mmCIF file of C-alpha atoms and ligand atoms in Angstrom:
data_model
loop_
_atom_site.group_PDB
_atom_site.id
_atom_site.type_symbol
_atom_site.label_atom_id
_atom_site.label_comp_id
_atom_site.label_asym_id
_atom_site.label_seq_id
_atom_site.Cartn_x
_atom_site.Cartn_y
_atom_site.Cartn_z
ATOM 1 C CA MET A 7 -5.628 -24.163 -12.764
ATOM 2 C CA THR A 8 -3.699 -22.975 -9.742
ATOM 3 C CA ASP A 9 -5.803 -21.621 -6.948
ATOM 4 C CA ARG A 10 -5.074 -17.922 -6.481
ATOM 5 C CA VAL A 11 -4.990 -16.002 -3.212
ATOM 6 C CA ASN A 12 -5.107 -12.191 -3.366
ATOM 7 C CA VAL A 13 -2.911 -10.565 -0.781
ATOM 8 C CA VAL A 14 -3.670 -7.039 0.402
ATOM 9 C CA GLU A 15 -0.465 -5.568 1.778
ATOM 10 C CA VAL A 16 -1.241 -3.194 4.632
ATOM 11 C CA SER A 17 2.226 -2.352 5.967
ATOM 12 C CA PRO A 18 2.450 1.293 4.831
ATOM 13 C CA ARG A 19 -0.805 1.972 6.736
ATOM 14 C CA ASP A 20 -1.490 -0.614 9.472
ATOM 15 C CA GLY A 21 2.187 -1.545 9.718
ATOM 16 C CA LEU A 22 3.336 1.996 10.415
ATOM 17 C CA GLN A 23 0.368 3.856 11.925
ATOM 18 C CA ASN A 24 1.338 2.942 15.493
ATOM 19 C CA GLU A 25 5.037 3.794 15.208
ATOM 20 C CA ALA A 26 5.886 6.417 17.812
ATOM 21 C CA THR A 27 8.665 8.010 15.746
ATOM 22 C CA PHE A 28 7.607 9.664 12.503
ATOM 23 C CA ILE A 29 8.812 7.708 9.479
ATOM 24 C CA VAL A 30 9.772 10.121 6.760
ATOM 25 C CA THR A 31 7.685 10.075 3.594
ATOM 26 C CA GLU A 32 10.725 9.083 1.533
ATOM 27 C CA ASP A 33 11.092 5.856 3.559
ATOM 28 C CA LYS A 34 7.378 5.078 3.253
ATOM 29 C CA LEU A 35 7.706 5.530 -0.517
ATOM 30 C CA GLU A 36 10.732 3.261 -0.620
ATOM 31 C CA LEU A 37 8.767 0.598 1.281
ATOM 32 C CA ILE A 38 5.953 0.819 -1.275
ATOM 33 C CA THR A 39 8.399 0.718 -4.212
ATOM 34 C CA ARG A 40 10.021 -2.420 -2.793
ATOM 35 C CA LEU A 41 6.604 -4.042 -2.242
ATOM 36 C CA ILE A 42 5.672 -3.350 -5.865
ATOM 37 C CA ARG A 43 8.974 -4.919 -6.924
ATOM 38 C CA ALA A 44 8.032 -7.981 -4.871
ATOM 39 C CA GLY A 45 4.909 -8.327 -6.998
ATOM 40 C CA MET A 46 2.250 -6.915 -4.670
ATOM 41 C CA GLN A 47 -0.877 -5.971 -6.585
ATOM 42 C CA CYS A 48 -2.750 -4.164 -3.833
ATOM 43 C CA ILE A 49 -1.012 -2.014 -1.244
ATOM 44 C CA GLU A 50 -2.937 0.006 1.339
ATOM 45 C CA ALA A 51 -0.807 3.110 1.039
ATOM 46 C CA THR A 52 -1.864 5.436 3.870
ATOM 47 C CA ALA A 53 -4.819 6.837 5.828
ATOM 48 C CA PHE A 54 -6.581 10.184 5.395
ATOM 49 C CA VAL A 55 -7.569 10.249 9.067
ATOM 50 C CA SER A 56 -7.258 13.095 11.531
ATOM 51 C CA PRO A 57 -3.542 13.884 12.011
ATOM 52 C CA LYS A 58 -4.354 14.677 15.644
ATOM 53 C CA TRP A 59 -5.599 11.120 16.129
ATOM 54 C CA VAL A 60 -2.882 9.365 14.119
ATOM 55 C CA PRO A 61 0.131 11.669 13.646
ATOM 56 C CA GLN A 62 2.091 9.019 11.728
ATOM 57 C CA MET A 63 -0.377 9.341 8.815
ATOM 58 C CA ARG A 64 -0.116 13.148 8.626
ATOM 59 C CA ASP A 65 1.812 12.963 5.342
ATOM 60 C CA ALA A 66 -0.983 11.049 3.546
ATOM 61 C CA ALA A 67 -1.474 13.636 0.781
ATOM 62 C CA GLU A 68 2.230 14.212 0.185
ATOM 63 C CA LEU A 69 2.863 10.475 0.080
ATOM 64 C CA PHE A 70 -0.014 9.606 -2.205
ATOM 65 C CA GLN A 71 0.957 12.223 -4.761
ATOM 66 C CA GLN A 72 4.445 10.734 -5.065
ATOM 67 C CA LEU A 73 3.403 7.108 -5.563
ATOM 68 C CA PRO A 74 4.701 5.415 -8.716
ATOM 69 C CA LYS A 75 2.304 6.089 -11.588
ATOM 70 C CA THR A 76 3.404 3.350 -13.997
ATOM 71 C CA THR A 77 2.179 0.305 -12.146
ATOM 72 C CA ASP A 78 -0.901 -1.912 -12.146
ATOM 73 C CA CYS A 79 -0.728 -2.044 -8.367
ATOM 74 C CA ARG A 80 -3.822 -0.637 -6.623
ATOM 75 C CA PHE A 81 -3.355 1.794 -3.727
ATOM 76 C CA PRO A 82 -6.423 1.933 -1.477
ATOM 77 C CA VAL A 83 -6.327 4.342 1.472
ATOM 78 C CA LEU A 84 -8.323 4.531 4.706
ATOM 79 C CA VAL A 85 -10.906 7.282 5.077
ATOM 80 C CA PRO A 86 -12.999 7.667 8.252
ATOM 81 C CA ASN A 87 -15.462 10.280 6.950
ATOM 82 C CA LEU A 88 -16.366 12.549 4.034
ATOM 83 C CA GLN A 89 -13.574 14.949 4.979
ATOM 84 C CA GLY A 90 -11.001 12.179 4.603
ATOM 85 C CA TYR A 91 -12.623 11.018 1.372
ATOM 86 C CA THR A 92 -12.497 14.531 -0.111
ATOM 87 C CA ARG A 93 -8.830 14.962 0.872
ATOM 88 C CA ALA A 94 -8.022 11.569 -0.658
ATOM 89 C CA VAL A 95 -9.816 12.079 -3.956
ATOM 90 C CA ALA A 96 -8.197 15.506 -4.342
ATOM 91 C CA CYS A 97 -4.860 13.653 -4.408
ATOM 92 C CA GLY A 98 -5.974 11.264 -7.135
ATOM 93 C CA VAL A 99 -6.992 8.307 -4.966
ATOM 94 C CA LYS A 100 -9.027 5.710 -6.904
ATOM 95 C CA GLU A 101 -9.935 3.375 -4.059
ATOM 96 C CA VAL A 102 -10.760 4.016 -0.402
ATOM 97 C CA ALA A 103 -11.609 1.913 2.633
ATOM 98 C CA VAL A 104 -14.068 2.877 5.353
ATOM 99 C CA PHE A 105 -13.600 1.235 8.737
ATOM 100 C CA GLY A 106 -16.240 0.268 11.243
ATOM 101 C CA ALA A 107 -16.300 -2.147 14.147
ATOM 102 C CA ALA A 108 -18.448 -4.903 15.586
ATOM 103 C CA SER A 109 -17.856 -3.631 19.119
ATOM 104 C CA GLU A 110 -19.463 -0.417 20.381
ATOM 105 C CA ALA A 111 -16.631 0.321 22.783
ATOM 106 C CA PHE A 112 -13.932 0.003 20.139
ATOM 107 C CA SER A 113 -15.914 2.100 17.681
ATOM 108 C CA GLU A 114 -16.141 4.924 20.235
ATOM 109 C CA HIS A 115 -12.433 4.736 21.039
ATOM 110 C CA ASN A 116 -11.209 4.443 17.453
ATOM 111 C CA ILE A 117 -13.444 6.799 15.507
ATOM 112 C CA ASN A 118 -15.342 8.654 18.221
ATOM 113 C CA ALA A 119 -18.722 7.339 17.083
ATOM 114 C CA SER A 120 -21.149 4.560 17.946
ATOM 115 C CA ILE A 121 -21.510 1.780 15.388
ATOM 116 C CA ASP A 122 -24.742 3.248 14.045
ATOM 117 C CA GLU A 123 -23.296 6.774 13.922
ATOM 118 C CA SER A 124 -20.302 5.432 11.995
ATOM 119 C CA LEU A 125 -22.546 3.656 9.491
ATOM 120 C CA GLU A 126 -24.511 6.895 9.021
ATOM 121 C CA ARG A 127 -21.198 8.688 8.470
ATOM 122 C CA PHE A 128 -20.248 6.220 5.739
ATOM 123 C CA ILE A 129 -23.464 6.739 3.715
ATOM 124 C CA PRO A 130 -22.368 10.064 2.141
ATOM 125 C CA VAL A 131 -18.895 8.622 1.518
ATOM 126 C CA LEU A 132 -20.371 5.660 -0.392
ATOM 127 C CA ALA A 133 -22.770 7.942 -2.279
ATOM 128 C CA GLN A 134 -20.016 10.327 -3.347
ATOM 129 C CA ALA A 135 -17.720 7.402 -4.240
ATOM 130 C CA LYS A 136 -20.435 5.915 -6.434
ATOM 131 C CA ALA A 137 -20.845 9.239 -8.225
ATOM 132 C CA ASP A 138 -17.056 9.557 -8.648
ATOM 133 C CA GLY A 139 -16.479 5.952 -9.725
ATOM 134 C CA ILE A 140 -14.279 5.253 -6.689
ATOM 135 C CA ALA A 141 -14.176 1.716 -5.288
ATOM 136 C CA VAL A 142 -14.832 1.343 -1.556
ATOM 137 C CA ARG A 143 -13.641 -1.459 0.684
ATOM 138 C CA GLY A 144 -15.174 -1.867 4.140
ATOM 139 C CA TYR A 145 -13.454 -3.052 7.300
ATOM 140 C CA VAL A 146 -15.144 -4.572 10.312
ATOM 141 C CA SER A 147 -12.793 -4.511 13.310
ATOM 142 C CA THR A 148 -12.894 -6.514 16.535
ATOM 143 C CA VAL A 149 -14.573 -9.491 14.848
ATOM 144 C CA LEU A 150 -13.165 -12.009 17.337
ATOM 145 C CA GLY A 151 -12.713 -9.911 20.460
ATOM 146 C CA CYS A 152 -12.483 -6.354 21.698
ATOM 147 C CA PRO A 153 -9.852 -4.717 23.924
ATOM 148 C CA TYR A 154 -12.615 -2.900 25.847
ATOM 149 C CA GLN A 155 -15.696 -5.124 25.882
ATOM 150 C CA GLY A 156 -14.056 -8.556 25.506
ATOM 151 C CA HIS A 157 -16.473 -10.952 23.821
ATOM 152 C CA VAL A 158 -18.037 -9.801 20.552
ATOM 153 C CA PRO A 159 -21.155 -11.702 19.431
ATOM 154 C CA VAL A 160 -20.901 -13.095 15.893
ATOM 155 C CA ALA A 161 -24.338 -11.615 15.151
ATOM 156 C CA ASP A 162 -22.857 -8.130 15.642
ATOM 157 C CA VAL A 163 -20.117 -8.885 13.109
ATOM 158 C CA VAL A 164 -22.683 -10.168 10.613
ATOM 159 C CA ARG A 165 -24.881 -7.080 11.060
ATOM 160 C CA VAL A 166 -22.086 -4.574 10.391
ATOM 161 C CA ALA A 167 -20.567 -6.572 7.514
ATOM 162 C CA LYS A 168 -23.973 -6.961 5.851
ATOM 163 C CA ARG A 169 -24.706 -3.250 6.235
ATOM 164 C CA LEU A 170 -21.368 -2.221 4.679
ATOM 165 C CA TYR A 171 -21.922 -4.619 1.799
ATOM 166 C CA GLN A 172 -25.471 -3.343 1.232
ATOM 167 C CA MET A 173 -24.145 0.227 1.221
ATOM 168 C CA GLY A 174 -21.922 -0.662 -1.718
ATOM 169 C CA CYS A 175 -18.551 -1.794 -0.339
ATOM 170 C CA TYR A 176 -17.146 -4.219 -2.920
ATOM 171 C CA GLU A 177 -15.293 -6.227 -0.281
ATOM 172 C CA ILE A 178 -15.545 -6.578 3.479
ATOM 173 C CA SER A 179 -12.334 -7.210 5.409
ATOM 174 C CA LEU A 180 -12.944 -8.947 8.732
ATOM 175 C CA GLY A 181 -10.372 -7.781 11.282
ATOM 176 C CA ASP A 182 -9.222 -9.599 14.377
ATOM 177 C CA THR A 183 -7.822 -6.333 15.665
ATOM 178 C CA ILE A 184 -6.165 -7.687 18.819
ATOM 179 C CA GLY A 185 -5.287 -11.141 17.523
ATOM 180 C CA VAL A 186 -7.235 -13.146 20.094
ATOM 181 C CA GLY A 187 -9.141 -15.421 17.705
ATOM 182 C CA THR A 188 -8.474 -19.105 17.198
ATOM 183 C CA PRO A 189 -9.071 -21.138 14.012
ATOM 184 C CA LYS A 190 -12.510 -22.627 14.714
ATOM 185 C CA ALA A 191 -13.860 -19.339 15.990
ATOM 186 C CA ALA A 192 -12.419 -17.579 12.937
ATOM 187 C CA ARG A 193 -13.995 -20.055 10.534
ATOM 188 C CA ASN A 194 -17.358 -19.983 12.306
ATOM 189 C CA MET A 195 -17.391 -16.188 12.248
ATOM 190 C CA LEU A 196 -16.461 -16.149 8.537
ATOM 191 C CA ASN A 197 -19.102 -18.725 7.649
ATOM 192 C CA ALA A 198 -21.730 -16.741 9.566
ATOM 193 C CA VAL A 199 -20.850 -13.568 7.655
ATOM 194 C CA ALA A 200 -20.853 -15.536 4.389
ATOM 195 C CA THR A 201 -24.555 -16.292 4.884
ATOM 196 C CA GLU A 202 -25.159 -12.554 4.205
ATOM 197 C CA VAL A 203 -22.137 -11.472 2.131
ATOM 198 C CA PRO A 204 -20.852 -13.761 -0.649
ATOM 199 C CA MET A 205 -17.515 -15.375 0.248
ATOM 200 C CA ALA A 206 -15.946 -13.918 -2.916
ATOM 201 C CA HIS A 207 -16.536 -10.455 -1.396
ATOM 202 C CA LEU A 208 -14.925 -11.236 1.964
ATOM 203 C CA ALA A 209 -11.338 -10.849 3.154
ATOM 204 C CA VAL A 210 -9.637 -11.703 6.433
ATOM 205 C CA HIS A 211 -7.275 -9.487 8.427
ATOM 206 C CA PHE A 212 -5.540 -11.128 11.356
ATOM 207 C CA HIS A 213 -3.259 -9.563 13.904
ATOM 208 C CA ASN A 214 -0.817 -12.061 15.375
ATOM 209 C CA THR A 215 -0.763 -11.049 19.032
ATOM 210 C CA TYR A 216 -1.392 -14.603 20.255
ATOM 211 C CA GLY A 217 0.443 -16.313 17.361
ATOM 212 C CA GLN A 218 -2.813 -17.546 15.817
ATOM 213 C CA ALA A 219 -2.916 -15.540 12.596
ATOM 214 C CA LEU A 220 -1.563 -18.098 10.140
ATOM 215 C CA ALA A 221 -3.646 -20.918 11.626
ATOM 216 C CA ASN A 222 -6.692 -18.669 11.378
ATOM 217 C CA VAL A 223 -5.937 -17.922 7.725
ATOM 218 C CA PHE A 224 -5.699 -21.628 6.992
ATOM 219 C CA ALA A 225 -9.078 -22.284 8.630
ATOM 220 C CA CYS A 226 -10.608 -19.469 6.582
ATOM 221 C CA LEU A 227 -9.002 -20.659 3.318
ATOM 222 C CA GLU A 228 -10.631 -24.022 3.954
ATOM 223 C CA ALA A 229 -13.941 -22.194 4.304
ATOM 224 C CA GLY A 230 -13.343 -20.561 0.908
ATOM 225 C CA VAL A 231 -11.942 -17.077 1.497
ATOM 226 C CA ARG A 232 -9.384 -16.031 -1.122
ATOM 227 C CA THR A 233 -8.351 -12.535 -0.029
ATOM 228 C CA VAL A 234 -6.004 -12.084 2.918
ATOM 229 C CA ASP A 235 -4.524 -8.908 4.434
ATOM 230 C CA ALA A 236 -0.981 -9.009 5.770
ATOM 231 C CA SER A 237 1.896 -6.704 6.655
ATOM 232 C CA VAL A 238 5.533 -7.263 5.771
ATOM 233 C CA SER A 239 7.781 -8.076 8.709
ATOM 234 C CA GLY A 240 4.696 -8.534 10.893
ATOM 235 C CA THR A 241 4.487 -4.812 11.521
ATOM 236 C CA GLY A 242 1.213 -3.377 12.670
ATOM 237 C CA GLY A 243 -0.959 -2.164 15.446
ATOM 238 C CA CYS A 244 -3.807 0.163 16.136
ATOM 239 C CA PRO A 245 -3.205 3.138 18.429
ATOM 240 C CA TYR A 246 -6.705 2.642 19.881
ATOM 241 C CA ALA A 247 -6.433 -1.118 20.515
ATOM 242 C CA LYS A 248 -3.973 -2.229 23.154
ATOM 243 C CA GLY A 249 -2.856 -5.701 22.072
ATOM 244 C CA ALA A 250 -2.937 -5.042 18.346
ATOM 245 C CA SER A 251 0.731 -5.867 18.382
ATOM 246 C CA GLY A 252 1.382 -6.810 14.784
ATOM 247 C CA ASN A 253 -0.322 -8.133 11.675
ATOM 248 C CA LEU A 254 0.289 -11.489 10.149
ATOM 249 C CA ALA A 255 3.714 -11.184 8.469
ATOM 250 C CA THR A 256 3.310 -11.226 4.683
ATOM 251 C CA GLU A 257 6.483 -13.304 4.291
ATOM 252 C CA ASP A 258 5.020 -16.033 6.540
ATOM 253 C CA LEU A 259 1.730 -15.927 4.668
ATOM 254 C CA ILE A 260 3.374 -16.158 1.226
ATOM 255 C CA TYR A 261 5.713 -18.957 2.326
ATOM 256 C CA SER A 262 2.761 -20.931 3.627
ATOM 257 C CA LEU A 263 0.531 -20.249 0.599
ATOM 258 C CA HIS A 264 3.243 -21.216 -1.890
ATOM 259 C CA GLY A 265 3.977 -24.337 0.167
ATOM 260 C CA MET A 266 0.317 -25.316 -0.160
ATOM 261 C CA GLY A 267 0.375 -24.726 -3.919
ATOM 262 C CA PHE A 268 -1.489 -21.408 -4.046
ATOM 263 C CA ASP A 269 -0.453 -18.773 -6.549
ATOM 264 C CA THR A 270 0.036 -15.223 -5.227
ATOM 265 C CA GLY A 271 2.152 -13.472 -7.872
ATOM 266 C CA VAL A 272 4.583 -12.488 -5.101
ATOM 267 C CA ASP A 273 8.344 -13.067 -5.225
ATOM 268 C CA LEU A 274 9.167 -14.324 -1.721
ATOM 269 C CA ALA A 275 12.891 -13.537 -1.947
ATOM 270 C CA VAL A 276 12.247 -9.860 -2.780
ATOM 271 C CA LEU A 277 9.615 -9.717 -0.054
ATOM 272 C CA ILE A 278 12.057 -11.078 2.527
ATOM 273 C CA GLU A 279 14.614 -8.435 1.523
ATOM 274 C CA THR A 280 11.878 -5.822 1.946
ATOM 275 C CA GLY A 281 10.987 -7.151 5.391
ATOM 276 C CA ALA A 282 14.630 -7.143 6.451
ATOM 277 C CA TRP A 283 15.064 -3.600 5.104
ATOM 278 C CA LEU A 284 11.985 -2.395 7.018
ATOM 279 C CA SER A 285 13.090 -4.047 10.274
ATOM 280 C CA GLU A 286 16.434 -2.315 9.988
ATOM 281 C CA LYS A 287 14.702 1.032 9.403
ATOM 282 C CA LEU A 288 12.522 0.463 12.454
ATOM 283 C CA GLY A 289 15.557 -0.633 14.466
ATOM 284 C CA ARG A 290 14.186 -3.950 15.659
ATOM 285 C CA ALA A 291 14.070 -7.633 14.746
ATOM 286 C CA SER A 292 11.516 -8.768 12.202
ATOM 287 C CA ASN A 293 8.289 -10.336 13.467
ATOM 288 C CA SER A 294 8.398 -12.707 10.490
ATOM 289 C CA ASN A 295 9.660 -16.205 11.229
ATOM 290 C CA VAL A 296 10.480 -16.670 7.553
ATOM 291 C CA THR A 297 12.587 -13.514 7.351
ATOM 292 C CA ARG A 298 14.403 -14.382 10.594
ATOM 293 C CA ALA A 299 15.110 -17.873 9.235
ATOM 294 C CA ARG A 300 16.409 -16.644 5.879
ATOM 295 C CA ILE A 301 18.348 -13.549 6.956
ATOM 296 C CA ALA A 302 21.247 -14.417 9.242
HETATM 297 P P1 HMG B 16 -13.370 13.625 15.851
HETATM 298 O O1 HMG B 16 -12.423 14.346 16.776
HETATM 299 O O2 HMG B 16 -14.683 13.141 16.409
HETATM 300 O O3 HMG B 16 -13.606 14.448 14.508
HETATM 301 O O4 HMG B 16 -12.594 12.377 15.264
HETATM 302 P P2 HMG B 16 -14.391 15.759 14.172
HETATM 303 O O5 HMG B 16 -15.205 15.497 12.957
HETATM 304 O O6 HMG B 16 -15.081 16.298 15.405
HETATM 305 O O7 HMG B 16 -13.209 16.760 13.789
HETATM 306 C C1 HMG B 16 -12.234 17.159 14.753
HETATM 307 C C2 HMG B 16 -11.013 17.713 14.028
HETATM 308 O O8 HMG B 16 -10.425 16.712 13.193
HETATM 309 C C3 HMG B 16 -11.340 18.880 13.114
HETATM 310 O O9 HMG B 16 -10.180 19.697 13.097
HETATM 311 C C4 HMG B 16 -11.478 18.228 11.765
HETATM 312 O O10 HMG B 16 -11.199 19.124 10.715
HETATM 313 C C5 HMG B 16 -10.410 17.138 11.828
HETATM 314 P P3 HMG B 16 -10.037 21.017 14.013
HETATM 315 O O11 HMG B 16 -11.242 21.839 13.669
HETATM 316 O O12 HMG B 16 -10.066 20.522 15.450
HETATM 317 O O13 HMG B 16 -8.727 21.578 13.602
HETATM 318 N N1 HMG B 16 -10.710 15.994 10.972
HETATM 319 C C6 HMG B 16 -9.898 15.564 9.989
HETATM 320 N N2 HMG B 16 -8.703 15.993 9.555
HETATM 321 C C7 HMG B 16 -8.158 15.329 8.511
HETATM 322 N N3 HMG B 16 -8.721 14.237 7.933
HETATM 323 C C8 HMG B 16 -9.912 13.782 8.349
HETATM 324 C C9 HMG B 16 -10.545 14.448 9.419
HETATM 325 N N4 HMG B 16 -11.711 14.261 10.061
HETATM 326 C C10 HMG B 16 -11.800 15.205 10.997
HETATM 327 N N5 HMG B 16 -10.441 12.702 7.767
HETATM 328 C C11 HMG B 16 -12.200 10.900 13.437
HETATM 329 C C12 HMG B 16 -13.222 11.482 14.373
HETATM 330 C C13 HMG B 16 -12.872 9.746 12.699
HETATM 331 C C14 HMG B 16 -11.743 11.973 12.455
HETATM 332 C C15 HMG B 16 -10.975 10.392 14.269
HETATM 333 O O14 HMG B 16 -11.452 9.580 15.297
HETATM 334 C C16 HMG B 16 -9.964 9.612 13.450
HETATM 335 O O15 HMG B 16 -9.321 10.157 12.564
HETATM 336 N N6 HMG B 16 -9.807 8.316 13.784
HETATM 337 C C17 HMG B 16 -8.905 7.443 13.041
HETATM 338 C C18 HMG B 16 -8.380 6.355 13.960
HETATM 339 C C19 HMG B 16 -7.499 5.427 13.172
HETATM 340 O O16 HMG B 16 -6.953 5.775 12.129
HETATM 341 N N7 HMG B 16 -7.330 4.201 13.691
HETATM 342 C C20 HMG B 16 -6.506 3.217 13.038
HETATM 343 C C21 HMG B 16 -7.116 2.645 11.797
HETATM 344 S S1 HMG B 16 -8.353 1.403 12.103
HETATM 345 C C22 HMG B 16 -7.440 -0.048 12.309
HETATM 346 O O17 HMG B 16 -6.245 -0.001 12.439
HETATM 347 C C23 HMG B 16 -8.150 -1.368 12.253
HETATM 348 C C24 HMG B 16 -7.950 -2.099 10.918
HETATM 349 O O18 HMG B 16 -6.577 -2.322 10.659
HETATM 350 C C25 HMG B 16 -8.697 -3.457 10.934
HETATM 351 C C26 HMG B 16 -8.393 -4.288 12.176
HETATM 352 O O19 HMG B 16 -7.217 -4.535 12.486
HETATM 353 O O20 HMG B 16 -9.376 -4.702 12.805
HETATM 354 C C27 HMG B 16 -8.512 -1.275 9.753
HETATM 355 MG MG1 MG B 17 -5.398 -3.916 11.522
#
């Protein structure tokens, strides 16, 4: 049997949230439609965060309500608190993601709460989601370094990941928010978390600021992870993390996975067209090596 890797496509949310110019809802919907056509089975569609904090995501409700209905693709959305959860569920959302951090400083900057306050804030979200039958993913950011405090102890990553899992998150995505990690550090961090959260419930989320993302994925695949987040064209960035300059490009991930014999269900050619289309919309060259190589 072919070994399967599940790819969580985060471009409509992480890929676009840091864009200074507002991308019209119609273009966001076209991006999602193209990603579905490429075979994506899980697309993080948007974020029900404060529009004052992240203006690019202000059309979350409008966008979600217009998503294609006749697809098996899942559309999780970010929610930072019960208010975001309530807005999301009112639009028909079936899956949400809460997002915490392993670094105190980043947590304060990103969601205006300490780590413990943020975990407290997630409890009612998880409780309501359980009652509503809504699946909840959990993110831990800054797992390999923080733009404000620098070094992040692995024990802090393990503590937050374990807590989110115990609260009921079905999967914990470990985010190298500013892309500073290297393969051994990534694998060691993953293995440490896997002592508390089963590997089958872990995902990795690498930004590519230092060009390490694909190497880090490989190290983590060797350790057993089988869910990887990525963003077409290498778009991405967090407004509250200087250095979060782009996610791992999905095209580069898929090319590499298929080359190694993994199954992903994704059509690389359609994905490359999508990446090229998005780069043109954003008015700049793609961050994907594969797309640059294939599109003259
Ligand atoms: P706050 O200012 O402390 O919130 O922000 P508050 O509860 O005091 O409320 C202030 C105002 O915001 C009120 O409005 C609320 O109604 C409103 P006002 O009375 O002033 O008119 N508000 C909301 N509006 C809509 N939706 C909501 C919501 N909540 C409050 N959900 C808050 C706290 C968490 C809201 C804010 O800090 C926030 O929205 N932060 C989001 C930051 C963000 O989206 N960052 C990027 C995503 S994380 C990421 O990229 C990392 C990741 O990719 C993994 C990785 O790479 O590591 C996931
Ligand atoms: Mg991210």
